[in-house]
DNA sequence: TTCAGTGCAAAGCGTTTGCAGGGTG
DNA sequence: CACCCTGCAAACGCTTTGCACTGAA
């Protein structure tokens, strides 16, 4: 896995640096993290790593196919390791819970679009809506605006 | 439709202003527009309207159920009128084309999640991937990065 | 006449970029 | 010892916010 990093970097004439190892490890450990969360996590272990390095590295790691991202909120994107099985994200706009589903969930969608020659990026998919709990108690999650300006998923 | 605006505003003790009419009309006419595009369009017709008014108004219009938004790119969100039939957006990351599909497309997905008590917001859904044309000619769309930093859909 | 709505300007957040110095291969 | 990578700081794009004024009801 980290060896994977080394070899994949080499293949493209890129270099293995402590920062890149740390950032990849952070994404793997956090499982779902924004660039900023990655930064915080990395800084907790090693001393100084710069925000721009995190952005640049996440881009590289994504090109290498070691991490992926989705948009689970209106703010920062969320990165996760490709070591995890590919999954579809289902997000409740009310309580902001995120559940992961097997790609089977969207097999019919993938098939239907496939007939048009369109190939769906399943891992990137985020489905928004309202979860069971929140539908039940409409008084839940105090202070979260329905239409939501800046902040959580919209 | 604009009468709709007047009445819906009144119901909530809000006021009907020229800006609100203009902005709603702009969204309807542009069919799919970012806040900035709305601003430009409105300014073309009427004189000065402020950007912050556009943001505040789009929020109000969405609360009133007159417009909706999706995220078709990493940059600004896209607004459309609810007068249009609800539709699912399918976006090619390569050439950035956007196609609208009938909600039927995701009926199985909606049904599956429905069993868990989750209610999908179909109109908000954006499916990313690669369209037939782009899959065919992998040399297409010069200068567009695959992983794409800032810019189009990611 | 009241209070919602607007314009303006400044701030905020997440992200990108130019550059010079540092470290990997 | 090339050249990739990093840190730093400034800039950027989009959005939000505070405030005083304006105008809809």
Short mmCIF file of C-alpha atoms (C1' of nucleotides) in Angstrom, two decimals:
data_model
loop_
_atom_site.label_atom_id
_atom_site.label_comp_id
_atom_site.label_asym_id
_atom_site.label_seq_id
_atom_site.Cartn_x
_atom_site.Cartn_y
_atom_site.Cartn_z
CA UNK A 1 0.00 0.00 0.00
CA UNK A 2 2.65 2.51 0.94
CA UNK A 3 4.90 0.44 -1.26
CA UNK A 4 2.19 0.98 -3.77
CA UNK A 5 2.73 4.67 -3.31
CA UNK A 6 6.44 4.36 -3.87
CA UNK A 7 6.13 2.32 -7.02
CA UNK A 8 3.32 4.33 -8.51
CA UNK A 9 5.23 7.49 -7.96
CA UNK A 10 8.33 6.05 -9.53
CA UNK A 11 6.42 4.94 -12.60
CA UNK A 12 5.56 8.53 -13.30
CA UNK A 13 8.92 9.97 -12.44
CA UNK A 14 7.55 11.50 -9.25
CA UNK A 15 9.23 11.45 -5.87
CA UNK A 16 8.46 9.79 -2.61
CA UNK A 17 8.44 12.32 0.20
CA UNK A 18 7.56 12.10 3.87
CA UNK A 19 4.66 14.48 3.29
CA UNK A 20 3.14 12.26 0.63
CA UNK A 21 3.39 9.22 2.86
CA UNK A 22 1.84 11.07 5.78
CA UNK A 23 -1.01 12.46 3.75
CA UNK A 24 -1.87 9.13 2.20
CA UNK A 25 -1.79 7.50 5.63
CA UNK A 26 -4.01 10.26 6.99
CA UNK A 27 -6.64 9.68 4.32
CA UNK A 28 -6.56 5.95 5.01
CA UNK A 29 -6.87 6.42 8.73
CA UNK A 30 -9.53 9.09 8.69
CA UNK A 31 -11.56 7.13 6.14
CA UNK A 32 -13.48 10.23 5.06
CA UNK A 33 -11.75 13.53 5.39
CA UNK A 34 -11.61 17.02 3.97
CA UNK A 35 -8.28 18.56 3.02
CA UNK A 36 -8.36 20.54 6.20
CA UNK A 37 -9.02 17.50 8.35
CA UNK A 38 -6.13 15.78 6.65
CA UNK A 39 -3.96 18.75 7.43
CA UNK A 40 -4.89 18.71 11.09
CA UNK A 41 -4.33 14.98 11.34
CA UNK A 42 -0.95 15.14 9.68
CA UNK A 43 0.17 18.01 11.81
CA UNK A 44 -0.77 16.10 14.93
CA UNK A 45 1.77 13.42 14.06
CA UNK A 46 4.48 15.20 12.20
CA UNK A 47 5.29 18.80 12.70
CA UNK A 48 4.78 21.27 9.94
CA UNK A 49 3.08 20.44 6.70
CA UNK A 50 1.60 23.15 4.60
CA UNK A 51 -1.99 23.40 3.42
CA UNK A 52 -0.97 23.86 -0.17
CA UNK A 53 1.06 20.69 0.04
CA UNK A 54 -2.04 18.85 1.18
CA UNK A 55 -4.01 20.12 -1.80
CA UNK A 56 -1.23 19.35 -4.24
CA UNK A 57 -0.64 15.93 -2.76
CA UNK A 58 -4.29 14.93 -2.72
CA UNK A 59 -4.38 15.80 -6.39
CA UNK A 60 -1.35 13.63 -7.08
CA UNK A 61 -2.71 10.75 -5.02
CA UNK A 62 -5.95 10.93 -6.91
CA UNK A 63 -4.13 10.84 -10.23
CA UNK A 64 -2.27 7.79 -9.00
CA UNK A 65 -5.59 6.20 -8.15
CA UNK A 66 -4.78 5.87 -4.45
CA UNK A 67 -7.51 8.17 -3.19
CA UNK A 68 -10.86 9.38 -4.43
CA UNK A 69 -13.14 12.25 -3.55
CA UNK A 70 -16.84 13.05 -3.42
CA UNK A 71 -18.84 16.09 -2.47
CA UNK A 72 -20.72 15.38 0.71
CA UNK A 73 -21.25 19.01 1.60
CA UNK A 74 -21.28 22.43 0.02
CA UNK A 75 -18.00 23.14 1.62
CA UNK A 76 -14.88 21.08 1.20
CA UNK A 77 -14.74 17.79 -0.70
CA UNK A 78 -14.22 14.50 1.12
CA UNK A 79 -11.35 12.16 0.34
CA UNK A 80 -11.11 8.48 0.99
CA UNK A 81 -8.68 5.69 0.24
CA UNK A 82 -9.27 3.42 -2.71
CA UNK A 83 -8.30 0.55 -0.44
CA UNK A 84 -11.88 0.69 0.76
CA UNK A 85 -14.38 -0.99 -1.50
CA UNK A 86 -16.02 1.37 -3.92
CA UNK A 87 -19.22 2.70 -2.43
CA UNK A 88 -22.07 5.11 -2.98
CA UNK A 89 -22.66 7.83 -0.43
CA UNK A 90 -26.12 8.58 0.83
CA UNK A 91 -26.42 11.80 2.77
CA UNK A 92 -29.24 13.09 4.96
CA UNK A 93 -29.54 16.80 4.54
CA UNK A 94 -31.32 17.14 7.83
CA UNK A 95 -29.00 15.40 10.28
CA UNK A 96 -26.00 15.22 7.96
CA UNK A 97 -25.48 11.54 8.51
CA UNK A 98 -23.64 9.73 5.75
CA UNK A 99 -24.19 6.09 4.91
CA UNK A 100 -22.21 4.05 2.45
CA UNK A 101 -23.93 1.60 0.15
CA UNK A 102 -22.74 -1.12 -2.13
CA UNK A 103 -22.51 -0.11 -5.80
CA UNK A 104 -25.32 -2.62 -6.42
CA UNK A 105 -27.60 0.13 -5.23
CA UNK A 106 -27.13 1.99 -8.47
CA UNK A 107 -26.64 -0.96 -10.81
CA UNK A 108 -29.90 -0.19 -12.66
CA UNK A 109 -28.86 3.42 -13.10
CA UNK A 110 -25.44 2.40 -14.36
CA UNK A 111 -27.04 -0.06 -16.76
CA UNK A 112 -29.57 2.43 -18.08
CA UNK A 113 -26.98 5.10 -18.76
CA UNK A 114 -24.66 2.46 -20.10
CA UNK A 115 -27.12 1.92 -22.94
CA UNK A 116 -26.47 5.50 -23.96
CA UNK A 117 -22.75 4.80 -23.81
CA UNK A 118 -22.39 6.80 -20.63
CA UNK A 119 -20.11 5.34 -18.00
CA UNK A 120 -21.03 6.36 -14.45
CA UNK A 121 -18.42 7.24 -11.89
CA UNK A 122 -20.01 5.31 -9.06
CA UNK A 123 -17.46 6.17 -6.40
CA UNK A 124 -18.09 9.84 -6.88
CA UNK A 125 -21.82 9.59 -6.52
CA UNK A 126 -23.56 11.25 -3.60
CA UNK A 127 -27.29 10.89 -3.11
CA UNK A 128 -29.01 13.51 -0.98
CA UNK A 129 -32.31 13.32 0.78
CA UNK A 130 -33.92 12.76 4.16
CA UNK A 131 -33.27 9.75 6.33
CA UNK A 132 -35.90 7.73 8.15
CA UNK A 133 -35.16 9.19 11.57
CA UNK A 134 -35.42 12.75 10.38
CA UNK A 135 -38.57 12.11 8.39
CA UNK A 136 -40.15 10.72 11.55
CA UNK A 137 -39.25 13.53 13.88
CA UNK A 138 -39.54 16.70 11.88
CA UNK A 139 -38.45 18.64 14.91
CA UNK A 140 -35.02 17.04 14.89
CA UNK A 141 -31.66 18.63 14.49
CA UNK A 142 -32.31 22.03 16.00
CA UNK A 143 -31.03 25.07 14.24
CA UNK A 144 -30.20 23.49 10.94
CA UNK A 145 -31.82 25.39 8.13
CA UNK A 146 -33.68 23.35 5.56
CA UNK A 147 -32.42 25.17 2.53
CA UNK A 148 -29.17 25.79 4.26
CA UNK A 149 -26.92 28.59 3.38
CA UNK A 150 -23.22 27.84 3.77
CA UNK A 151 -22.55 24.75 5.73
CA UNK A 152 -23.67 21.22 5.38
CA UNK A 153 -24.96 19.34 2.36
CA UNK A 154 -27.32 21.20 0.09
CA UNK B 1 -46.05 32.01 -11.94
CA UNK B 2 -45.07 35.51 -10.98
CA UNK B 3 -48.44 35.67 -9.27
CA UNK B 4 -47.26 32.57 -7.57
CA UNK B 5 -44.29 34.54 -6.35
CA UNK B 6 -46.48 37.32 -4.98
CA UNK B 7 -48.79 35.00 -3.13
CA UNK B 8 -46.10 32.75 -1.76
CA UNK B 9 -44.23 35.73 -0.47
CA UNK B 10 -47.31 37.16 1.15
CA UNK B 11 -48.03 33.88 2.93
CA UNK B 12 -44.76 34.20 4.74
CA UNK B 13 -44.97 37.88 5.43
CA UNK B 14 -42.28 38.61 2.88
CA UNK B 15 -42.35 41.38 0.32
CA UNK B 16 -42.59 41.47 -3.42
CA UNK B 17 -39.78 43.54 -4.87
CA UNK B 18 -38.68 44.26 -8.43
CA UNK B 19 -35.40 42.46 -7.75
CA UNK B 20 -37.18 39.29 -6.68
CA UNK B 21 -39.31 39.31 -9.79
CA UNK B 22 -36.32 39.90 -12.02
CA UNK B 23 -34.26 37.18 -10.42
CA UNK B 24 -37.01 34.60 -10.62
CA UNK B 25 -37.61 35.50 -14.27
CA UNK B 26 -33.88 35.22 -14.95
CA UNK B 27 -33.73 31.70 -13.52
CA UNK B 28 -36.75 30.71 -15.59
CA UNK B 29 -35.32 32.15 -18.77
CA UNK B 30 -31.79 30.88 -18.36
CA UNK B 31 -33.06 27.42 -17.41
CA UNK B 32 -29.77 26.49 -15.74
CA UNK B 33 -27.75 29.27 -14.25
CA UNK B 34 -25.21 30.07 -11.59
CA UNK B 35 -25.77 33.02 -9.27
CA UNK B 36 -23.31 35.00 -11.32
CA UNK B 37 -25.05 34.22 -14.58
CA UNK B 38 -28.30 35.30 -13.01
CA UNK B 39 -26.67 38.52 -11.95
CA UNK B 40 -25.38 39.25 -15.43
CA UNK B 41 -28.73 38.45 -16.98
CA UNK B 42 -30.64 40.64 -14.57
CA UNK B 43 -28.26 43.51 -15.01
CA UNK B 44 -28.66 43.31 -18.76
CA UNK B 45 -32.36 44.10 -18.41
CA UNK B 46 -32.62 46.24 -15.37
CA UNK B 47 -29.88 48.46 -14.14
CA UNK B 48 -28.20 47.79 -10.86
CA UNK B 49 -28.85 44.73 -8.77
CA UNK B 50 -26.31 43.61 -6.23
CA UNK B 51 -24.63 40.21 -6.06
CA UNK B 52 -25.58 39.74 -2.44
CA UNK B 53 -29.19 40.37 -3.35
CA UNK B 54 -28.98 37.59 -5.90
CA UNK B 55 -27.66 35.17 -3.29
CA UNK B 56 -30.23 36.21 -0.71
CA UNK B 57 -33.04 36.07 -3.23
CA UNK B 58 -32.12 32.67 -4.61
CA UNK B 59 -32.20 31.39 -1.07
CA UNK B 60 -35.66 32.84 -0.54
CA UNK B 61 -36.94 31.52 -3.86
CA UNK B 62 -35.67 28.09 -2.97
CA UNK B 63 -37.40 28.21 0.40
CA UNK B 64 -40.58 29.14 -1.41
CA UNK B 65 -40.13 26.16 -3.68
CA UNK B 66 -39.91 28.25 -6.82
CA UNK B 67 -36.36 27.34 -7.75
CA UNK B 68 -34.01 24.47 -7.07
CA UNK B 69 -30.29 23.96 -7.31
CA UNK B 70 -27.80 21.21 -8.06
CA UNK B 71 -24.05 21.04 -8.18
CA UNK B 72 -22.96 20.49 -11.73
CA UNK B 73 -19.44 21.73 -11.18
CA UNK B 74 -16.93 22.29 -8.41
CA UNK B 75 -17.54 25.97 -8.68
CA UNK B 76 -20.89 27.65 -8.38
CA UNK B 77 -24.19 25.81 -8.00
CA UNK B 78 -26.75 25.79 -10.79
CA UNK B 79 -30.30 27.02 -10.27
CA UNK B 80 -33.38 26.15 -12.26
CA UNK B 81 -37.07 26.87 -12.08
CA UNK B 82 -39.41 24.33 -10.53
CA UNK B 83 -41.75 25.04 -13.43
CA UNK B 84 -39.61 22.60 -15.38
CA UNK B 85 -40.33 18.97 -14.75
CA UNK B 86 -38.14 17.45 -12.12
CA UNK B 87 -35.10 15.87 -13.72
CA UNK B 88 -31.83 14.14 -12.99
CA UNK B 89 -28.63 15.68 -14.28
CA UNK B 90 -26.01 13.54 -15.94
CA UNK B 91 -22.68 15.26 -16.41
CA UNK B 92 -19.69 14.26 -18.51
CA UNK B 93 -16.52 15.16 -16.70
CA UNK B 94 -14.55 15.14 -19.89
CA UNK B 95 -16.52 17.44 -22.18
CA UNK B 96 -18.71 18.95 -19.46
CA UNK B 97 -21.90 18.29 -21.31
CA UNK B 98 -25.01 18.04 -19.16
CA UNK B 99 -28.02 15.93 -20.05
CA UNK B 100 -31.31 15.85 -18.23
CA UNK B 101 -33.10 12.60 -17.63
CA UNK B 102 -36.54 11.68 -16.45
CA UNK B 103 -36.72 10.72 -12.76
CA UNK B 104 -37.62 7.22 -13.96
CA UNK B 105 -33.92 6.77 -14.46
CA UNK B 106 -33.41 6.53 -10.74
CA UNK B 107 -36.69 4.91 -9.77
CA UNK B 108 -34.94 1.70 -8.65
CA UNK B 109 -32.53 3.69 -6.53
CA UNK B 110 -35.36 5.67 -4.97
CA UNK B 111 -37.26 2.46 -4.28
CA UNK B 112 -34.26 0.71 -2.74
CA UNK B 113 -33.45 3.56 -0.39
CA UNK B 114 -37.14 4.00 0.28
CA UNK B 115 -37.11 0.60 1.93
CA UNK B 116 -34.67 2.02 4.45
CA UNK B 117 -37.03 4.93 4.97
CA UNK B 118 -34.72 7.27 3.09
CA UNK B 119 -36.37 9.73 0.77
CA UNK B 120 -34.19 10.77 -2.16
CA UNK B 121 -34.06 14.31 -3.39
CA UNK B 122 -34.18 13.45 -7.06
CA UNK B 123 -34.02 16.97 -8.39
CA UNK B 124 -30.76 17.58 -6.62
CA UNK B 125 -29.08 14.51 -8.00
CA UNK B 126 -26.12 14.85 -10.33
CA UNK B 127 -24.50 11.79 -11.85
CA UNK B 128 -20.92 12.18 -13.08
CA UNK B 129 -19.05 10.06 -15.53
CA UNK B 130 -17.89 9.89 -19.13
CA UNK B 131 -20.19 10.24 -22.10
CA UNK B 132 -20.14 8.03 -25.18
CA UNK B 133 -18.40 10.57 -27.39
CA UNK B 134 -15.60 11.15 -24.94
CA UNK B 135 -15.11 7.46 -24.26
CA UNK B 136 -14.72 6.91 -27.98
CA UNK B 137 -12.19 9.63 -28.66
CA UNK B 138 -9.90 9.69 -25.67
CA UNK B 139 -7.99 12.52 -27.30
CA UNK B 140 -11.00 14.80 -27.08
CA UNK B 141 -11.41 18.02 -25.20
CA UNK B 142 -7.86 19.33 -25.30
CA UNK B 143 -6.38 20.77 -22.18
CA UNK B 144 -8.96 19.51 -19.75
CA UNK B 145 -7.30 17.72 -16.89
CA UNK B 146 -8.70 14.37 -15.95
CA UNK B 147 -8.57 14.86 -12.23
CA UNK B 148 -9.20 18.51 -12.69
CA UNK B 149 -8.17 21.04 -10.20
CA UNK B 150 -10.51 24.03 -9.90
CA UNK B 151 -12.93 24.35 -12.72
CA UNK B 152 -15.45 22.00 -14.15
CA UNK B 153 -17.16 19.02 -12.55
CA UNK B 154 -15.01 16.81 -10.40
"C1'" DT C 1 -45.10 54.12 9.75
"C1'" DT C 2 -42.87 49.86 10.24
"C1'" DC C 3 -39.84 46.45 9.28
"C1'" DA C 4 -38.36 43.56 5.33
"C1'" DG C 5 -35.15 44.19 1.59
"C1'" DT C 6 -31.27 46.38 -0.70
"C1'" DG C 7 -26.65 48.11 -1.81
"C1'" DC C 8 -22.17 48.57 -0.37
"C1'" DA C 9 -17.97 47.20 1.38
"C1'" DA C 10 -15.43 44.25 4.08
"C1'" DA C 11 -14.59 39.79 5.62
"C1'" DG C 12 -14.59 34.70 5.27
"C1'" DC C 13 -13.59 30.19 3.56
"C1'" DG C 14 -11.55 26.99 0.63
"C1'" DT C 15 -8.33 26.74 -2.89
"C1'" DT C 16 -4.66 28.08 -6.16
"C1'" DT C 17 -0.28 30.00 -7.62
"C1'" DG C 18 4.55 32.17 -8.08
"C1'" DC C 19 8.70 31.84 -6.30
"C1'" DA C 20 12.95 30.57 -3.97
"C1'" DG C 21 15.06 27.29 -1.19
"C1'" DG C 22 15.49 22.27 0.02
"C1'" DG C 23 15.89 17.27 -0.63
"C1'" DT C 24 15.04 12.98 -3.49
"C1'" DG C 25 16.72 9.95 -6.87
"C1'" DC D 1 23.45 17.56 -9.43
"C1'" DA D 2 18.97 17.88 -11.88
"C1'" DC D 3 14.67 18.75 -11.02
"C1'" DC D 4 10.69 17.64 -8.26
"C1'" DC D 5 8.59 19.13 -4.08
"C1'" DT D 6 7.75 22.10 -0.29
"C1'" DG D 7 6.71 26.21 2.48
"C1'" DC D 8 5.36 30.75 2.41
"C1'" DA D 9 2.57 34.44 1.28
"C1'" DA D 10 -0.27 36.61 -1.74
"C1'" DA D 11 -4.15 36.27 -4.70
"C1'" DC D 12 -8.47 34.35 -6.18
"C1'" DG D 13 -13.41 32.92 -6.69
"C1'" DC D 14 -17.51 32.41 -4.57
"C1'" DT D 15 -20.31 33.50 -0.78
"C1'" DT D 16 -21.63 35.71 3.52
"C1'" DT D 17 -22.36 39.45 6.72
"C1'" DG D 18 -22.95 44.12 9.21
"C1'" DC D 19 -24.82 48.28 8.69
"C1'" DA D 20 -27.44 52.25 7.27
"C1'" DC D 21 -30.74 53.53 4.04
"C1'" DT D 22 -34.89 52.65 1.12
"C1'" DG D 23 -39.29 51.37 -0.05
"C1'" DA D 24 -43.33 47.78 0.12
"C1'" DA D 25 -47.52 47.09 2.61
#
